[in-house]
Amino acid sequence: MVSADAPQALPGTVRVRPPEETWVVLADRLPQYGITRVADLRGLEVIGLPVWTAIRPPARTLTTSQGKGAIGLLAKVSAVMETIELWHAEQPLPVTGRGPAGVRPPRSPHCPVAELPLHNPSPARALAQIVRDWMCGTGLITGAKQMLPVDLVRRRYSAPHGPRTCCAPPVPAWPAETLVMRHCYTHCSLG
């Protein structure tokens, strides 16, 4: 077993574990994440780059994830890791408060809700009044505890409990970067 702290140069990438070792760890765990099939898509593209897909029918977001890599096994592991990341992002998170920013609960006046990327931008004053579910996060650099909207962490929006209104709150937009192919805490926290 390779040390989790020893990066290795692989074809087209650097990882802390060879793909063979990673696949051995992942293969028996596919059903746990709802992955029913992992398929090689080579032959469906024209540039010769290995592409694999992992299929997860019960997903709440994307049911397929594509992995690309310089060699087939890197692409296969990439597809599965991306699917597992989405599975984790879809899981319920511990809600520690409910309410608008700056009001008890959750009392998070420093959470810049107006600066969060949104699919439908709204004025800062309106954003500060939206009732949201909140959770406690920890800053990677400072270690400081901070309340943040649960929907900023998970990759799905769930309407707050209670009567529905005609206006849905703005839904956070997530960047395309993912934790794919990161095998240790250090890689995930740098990403």
mmCIF file of C-alpha atoms in Angstrom:
data_model
loop_
_atom_site.group_PDB
_atom_site.id
_atom_site.type_symbol
_atom_site.label_atom_id
_atom_site.label_comp_id
_atom_site.label_asym_id
_atom_site.label_seq_id
_atom_site.Cartn_x
_atom_site.Cartn_y
_atom_site.Cartn_z
ATOM 1 C CA MET A 1 0.000 0.000 0.000
ATOM 2 C CA VAL A 2 1.368 3.416 -0.973
ATOM 3 C CA SER A 3 1.512 6.132 1.670
ATOM 4 C CA ALA A 4 -1.340 8.657 1.430
ATOM 5 C CA ASP A 5 1.273 11.418 1.600
ATOM 6 C CA ALA A 6 3.491 10.294 -1.291
ATOM 7 C CA PRO A 7 2.273 11.809 -4.589
ATOM 8 C CA GLN A 8 3.043 9.771 -7.692
ATOM 9 C CA ALA A 9 3.359 10.886 -11.286
ATOM 10 C CA LEU A 10 0.879 8.928 -13.409
ATOM 11 C CA PRO A 11 0.091 9.372 -17.109
ATOM 12 C CA GLY A 12 -1.341 12.878 -17.351
ATOM 13 C CA THR A 13 -1.819 13.416 -13.598
ATOM 14 C CA VAL A 14 -0.351 13.184 -10.107
ATOM 15 C CA ARG A 15 -2.139 11.123 -7.445
ATOM 16 C CA VAL A 16 -1.339 9.707 -4.024
ATOM 17 C CA ARG A 17 -2.462 6.198 -4.960
ATOM 18 C CA PRO A 18 -2.103 4.185 -8.175
ATOM 19 C CA PRO A 19 -5.411 3.620 -10.012
ATOM 20 C CA GLU A 20 -5.191 -0.158 -9.555
ATOM 21 C CA GLU A 21 -5.151 0.272 -5.785
ATOM 22 C CA THR A 22 -7.990 2.796 -5.889
ATOM 23 C CA TRP A 23 -10.127 0.482 -8.043
ATOM 24 C CA VAL A 24 -9.625 -2.406 -5.588
ATOM 25 C CA VAL A 25 -10.957 -0.143 -2.811
ATOM 26 C CA LEU A 26 -13.912 1.086 -4.898
ATOM 27 C CA ALA A 27 -15.101 -2.007 -6.781
ATOM 28 C CA ASP A 28 -16.927 -3.714 -3.897
ATOM 29 C CA ARG A 29 -18.482 -0.438 -2.732
ATOM 30 C CA LEU A 30 -20.337 0.510 -5.928
ATOM 31 C CA PRO A 31 -23.765 -0.758 -4.708
ATOM 32 C CA GLN A 32 -23.415 1.303 -1.512
ATOM 33 C CA TYR A 33 -23.517 4.443 -3.686
ATOM 34 C CA GLY A 34 -26.252 3.219 -6.042
ATOM 35 C CA ILE A 35 -23.836 2.640 -8.931
ATOM 36 C CA THR A 36 -25.273 -0.114 -11.121
ATOM 37 C CA ARG A 37 -22.954 0.025 -14.110
ATOM 38 C CA VAL A 38 -19.520 1.307 -15.078
ATOM 39 C CA ALA A 39 -19.040 1.350 -18.833
ATOM 40 C CA ASP A 40 -16.205 2.022 -21.259
ATOM 41 C CA LEU A 41 -17.271 4.634 -23.829
ATOM 42 C CA ARG A 42 -14.208 4.323 -26.052
ATOM 43 C CA GLY A 43 -15.214 4.124 -29.659
ATOM 44 C CA LEU A 44 -17.916 6.742 -29.167
ATOM 45 C CA GLU A 45 -15.379 9.569 -29.417
ATOM 46 C CA VAL A 46 -12.885 10.464 -32.120
ATOM 47 C CA ILE A 47 -9.700 11.679 -30.388
ATOM 48 C CA GLY A 48 -8.699 8.462 -28.621
ATOM 49 C CA LEU A 49 -9.036 9.740 -25.033
ATOM 50 C CA PRO A 50 -10.336 7.011 -22.713
ATOM 51 C CA VAL A 51 -13.791 7.910 -21.386
ATOM 52 C CA TRP A 52 -15.823 5.863 -18.902
ATOM 53 C CA THR A 53 -19.236 6.435 -17.398
ATOM 54 C CA ALA A 54 -20.653 5.443 -14.016
ATOM 55 C CA ILE A 55 -24.432 5.062 -13.878
ATOM 56 C CA ARG A 56 -26.460 5.680 -10.713
ATOM 57 C CA PRO A 57 -30.218 5.448 -11.420
ATOM 58 C CA PRO A 58 -31.470 6.546 -7.964
ATOM 59 C CA ALA A 59 -29.544 9.857 -8.144
ATOM 60 C CA ARG A 60 -31.215 13.114 -7.104
ATOM 61 C CA THR A 61 -28.936 15.114 -9.398
ATOM 62 C CA LEU A 62 -27.017 13.519 -12.276
ATOM 63 C CA THR A 63 -27.563 9.822 -13.021
ATOM 64 C CA THR A 64 -24.363 9.478 -15.039
ATOM 65 C CA SER A 65 -20.860 10.797 -14.569
ATOM 66 C CA GLN A 66 -18.127 10.650 -17.163
ATOM 67 C CA GLY A 67 -14.492 10.120 -16.298
ATOM 68 C CA LYS A 68 -11.644 11.013 -18.613
ATOM 69 C CA GLY A 69 -8.023 9.991 -18.271
ATOM 70 C CA ALA A 70 -4.790 9.348 -20.112
ATOM 71 C CA ILE A 71 -5.335 5.601 -19.588
ATOM 72 C CA GLY A 72 -8.553 3.614 -19.299
ATOM 73 C CA LEU A 73 -8.264 2.794 -15.594
ATOM 74 C CA LEU A 74 -7.747 6.463 -14.660
ATOM 75 C CA ALA A 75 -10.895 7.329 -16.634
ATOM 76 C CA LYS A 76 -12.842 4.505 -14.963
ATOM 77 C CA VAL A 77 -11.794 5.549 -11.465
ATOM 78 C CA SER A 78 -12.531 9.185 -12.332
ATOM 79 C CA ALA A 79 -16.107 8.359 -13.372
ATOM 80 C CA VAL A 80 -16.751 6.372 -10.187
ATOM 81 C CA MET A 81 -15.167 8.994 -7.914
ATOM 82 C CA GLU A 82 -17.285 11.753 -9.475
ATOM 83 C CA THR A 83 -20.417 9.659 -8.953
ATOM 84 C CA ILE A 84 -19.490 8.965 -5.329
ATOM 85 C CA GLU A 85 -18.885 12.672 -4.776
ATOM 86 C CA LEU A 86 -22.376 13.457 -6.074
ATOM 87 C CA TRP A 87 -23.851 10.732 -3.833
ATOM 88 C CA HIS A 88 -22.215 12.370 -0.812
ATOM 89 C CA ALA A 89 -23.413 15.808 -1.865
ATOM 90 C CA GLU A 90 -27.003 14.528 -2.051
ATOM 91 C CA GLN A 91 -27.073 13.126 1.474
ATOM 92 C CA PRO A 92 -28.984 14.982 4.202
ATOM 93 C CA LEU A 93 -26.854 17.340 6.223
ATOM 94 C CA PRO A 94 -27.232 18.229 9.892
ATOM 95 C CA VAL A 95 -29.383 21.340 10.072
ATOM 96 C CA THR A 96 -28.416 23.368 13.145
ATOM 97 C CA GLY A 97 -30.686 26.342 12.574
ATOM 98 C CA ARG A 98 -33.435 27.737 10.407
ATOM 99 C CA GLY A 99 -34.122 31.334 9.589
ATOM 100 C CA PRO A 100 -32.844 34.338 7.663
ATOM 101 C CA ALA A 101 -29.200 35.447 7.888
ATOM 102 C CA GLY A 102 -28.490 37.727 10.839
ATOM 103 C CA VAL A 103 -31.466 36.651 12.940
ATOM 104 C CA ARG A 104 -31.634 34.096 15.753
ATOM 105 C CA PRO A 105 -31.519 31.331 14.671
ATOM 106 C CA PRO A 106 -29.035 31.044 12.991
ATOM 107 C CA ARG A 107 -27.282 34.343 13.810
ATOM 108 C CA SER A 108 -24.791 34.394 10.984
ATOM 109 C CA PRO A 109 -24.305 38.077 10.151
ATOM 110 C CA HIS A 110 -20.918 37.416 8.553
ATOM 111 C CA CYS A 111 -22.157 34.899 5.993
ATOM 112 C CA PRO A 112 -22.137 36.933 2.765
ATOM 113 C CA VAL A 113 -25.425 35.613 1.356
ATOM 114 C CA ALA A 114 -25.493 38.466 -1.160
ATOM 115 C CA GLU A 115 -22.103 37.342 -2.536
ATOM 116 C CA LEU A 116 -23.052 33.698 -3.086
ATOM 117 C CA PRO A 117 -23.342 32.684 -6.743
ATOM 118 C CA LEU A 118 -27.044 32.334 -7.552
ATOM 119 C CA HIS A 119 -29.060 31.032 -10.481
ATOM 120 C CA ASN A 120 -31.487 33.935 -10.065
ATOM 121 C CA PRO A 121 -29.730 36.964 -8.495
ATOM 122 C CA SER A 122 -31.664 39.053 -5.993
ATOM 123 C CA PRO A 123 -30.990 42.245 -4.011
ATOM 124 C CA ALA A 124 -28.863 41.746 -0.867
ATOM 125 C CA ARG A 125 -31.698 42.962 1.366
ATOM 126 C CA ALA A 126 -34.070 40.340 -0.046
ATOM 127 C CA LEU A 127 -31.459 37.578 0.258
ATOM 128 C CA ALA A 128 -30.856 38.415 3.913
ATOM 129 C CA GLN A 129 -34.576 37.874 4.655
ATOM 130 C CA ILE A 130 -34.951 34.452 3.035
ATOM 131 C CA VAL A 131 -35.622 31.700 5.541
ATOM 132 C CA ARG A 132 -33.002 29.009 4.991
ATOM 133 C CA ASP A 133 -31.744 25.865 6.682
ATOM 134 C CA TRP A 134 -28.269 26.453 8.141
ATOM 135 C CA MET A 135 -25.410 24.257 9.297
ATOM 136 C CA CYS A 136 -22.128 24.865 11.030
ATOM 137 C CA GLY A 137 -19.021 24.763 8.863
ATOM 138 C CA THR A 138 -15.337 25.068 9.680
ATOM 139 C CA GLY A 139 -12.986 27.372 7.777
ATOM 140 C CA LEU A 140 -10.144 25.394 6.167
ATOM 141 C CA ILE A 141 -7.582 28.122 6.839
ATOM 142 C CA THR A 142 -8.773 29.723 10.093
ATOM 143 C CA GLY A 143 -10.534 26.753 11.663
ATOM 144 C CA ALA A 144 -13.252 29.188 12.745
ATOM 145 C CA LYS A 145 -16.820 27.892 13.041
ATOM 146 C CA GLN A 146 -19.309 29.659 10.761
ATOM 147 C CA MET A 147 -22.965 29.128 9.978
ATOM 148 C CA LEU A 148 -23.674 28.723 6.272
ATOM 149 C CA PRO A 149 -26.703 27.829 4.150
ATOM 150 C CA VAL A 150 -27.133 24.053 3.896
ATOM 151 C CA ASP A 151 -27.917 24.388 0.182
ATOM 152 C CA LEU A 152 -24.487 25.880 -0.387
ATOM 153 C CA VAL A 153 -22.960 22.593 0.767
ATOM 154 C CA ARG A 154 -25.320 20.050 -0.773
ATOM 155 C CA ARG A 155 -25.847 19.828 -4.510
ATOM 156 C CA ARG A 156 -29.600 19.942 -4.420
ATOM 157 C CA TYR A 157 -32.116 22.465 -3.249
ATOM 158 C CA SER A 158 -34.830 21.370 -0.873
ATOM 159 C CA ALA A 159 -37.574 23.844 -0.159
ATOM 160 C CA PRO A 160 -37.855 24.664 3.556
ATOM 161 C CA HIS A 161 -40.620 22.868 5.416
ATOM 162 C CA GLY A 162 -43.911 24.703 5.672
ATOM 163 C CA PRO A 163 -46.370 26.304 3.293
ATOM 164 C CA ARG A 164 -45.173 26.849 -0.254
ATOM 165 C CA THR A 165 -45.054 30.354 -1.609
ATOM 166 C CA CYS A 166 -45.345 31.572 -5.179
ATOM 167 C CA CYS A 167 -41.714 32.699 -5.139
ATOM 168 C CA ALA A 168 -38.917 30.204 -4.697
ATOM 169 C CA PRO A 169 -35.776 31.393 -2.885
ATOM 170 C CA PRO A 170 -32.692 31.839 -5.045
ATOM 171 C CA VAL A 171 -30.884 28.553 -5.529
ATOM 172 C CA PRO A 172 -27.092 28.568 -5.099
ATOM 173 C CA ALA A 173 -25.063 27.847 -8.231
ATOM 174 C CA TRP A 174 -22.050 25.577 -7.803
ATOM 175 C CA PRO A 175 -18.763 25.749 -9.650
ATOM 176 C CA ALA A 176 -17.919 22.937 -12.042
ATOM 177 C CA GLU A 177 -14.786 21.929 -10.078
ATOM 178 C CA THR A 178 -15.160 18.698 -8.148
ATOM 179 C CA LEU A 179 -13.277 16.478 -5.743
ATOM 180 C CA VAL A 180 -12.869 13.837 -8.427
ATOM 181 C CA MET A 181 -9.786 11.631 -8.104
ATOM 182 C CA ARG A 182 -8.639 13.150 -4.819
ATOM 183 C CA HIS A 183 -7.770 10.361 -2.440
ATOM 184 C CA CYS A 184 -6.852 12.046 0.819
ATOM 185 C CA TYR A 185 -7.894 14.894 3.100
ATOM 186 C CA THR A 186 -5.076 17.139 1.872
ATOM 187 C CA HIS A 187 -6.159 16.824 -1.773
ATOM 188 C CA CYS A 188 -9.814 17.504 -0.898
ATOM 189 C CA SER A 189 -9.046 20.530 1.243
ATOM 190 C CA LEU A 190 -6.843 22.108 -1.450
ATOM 191 C CA GLY A 191 -9.436 21.693 -4.168
#
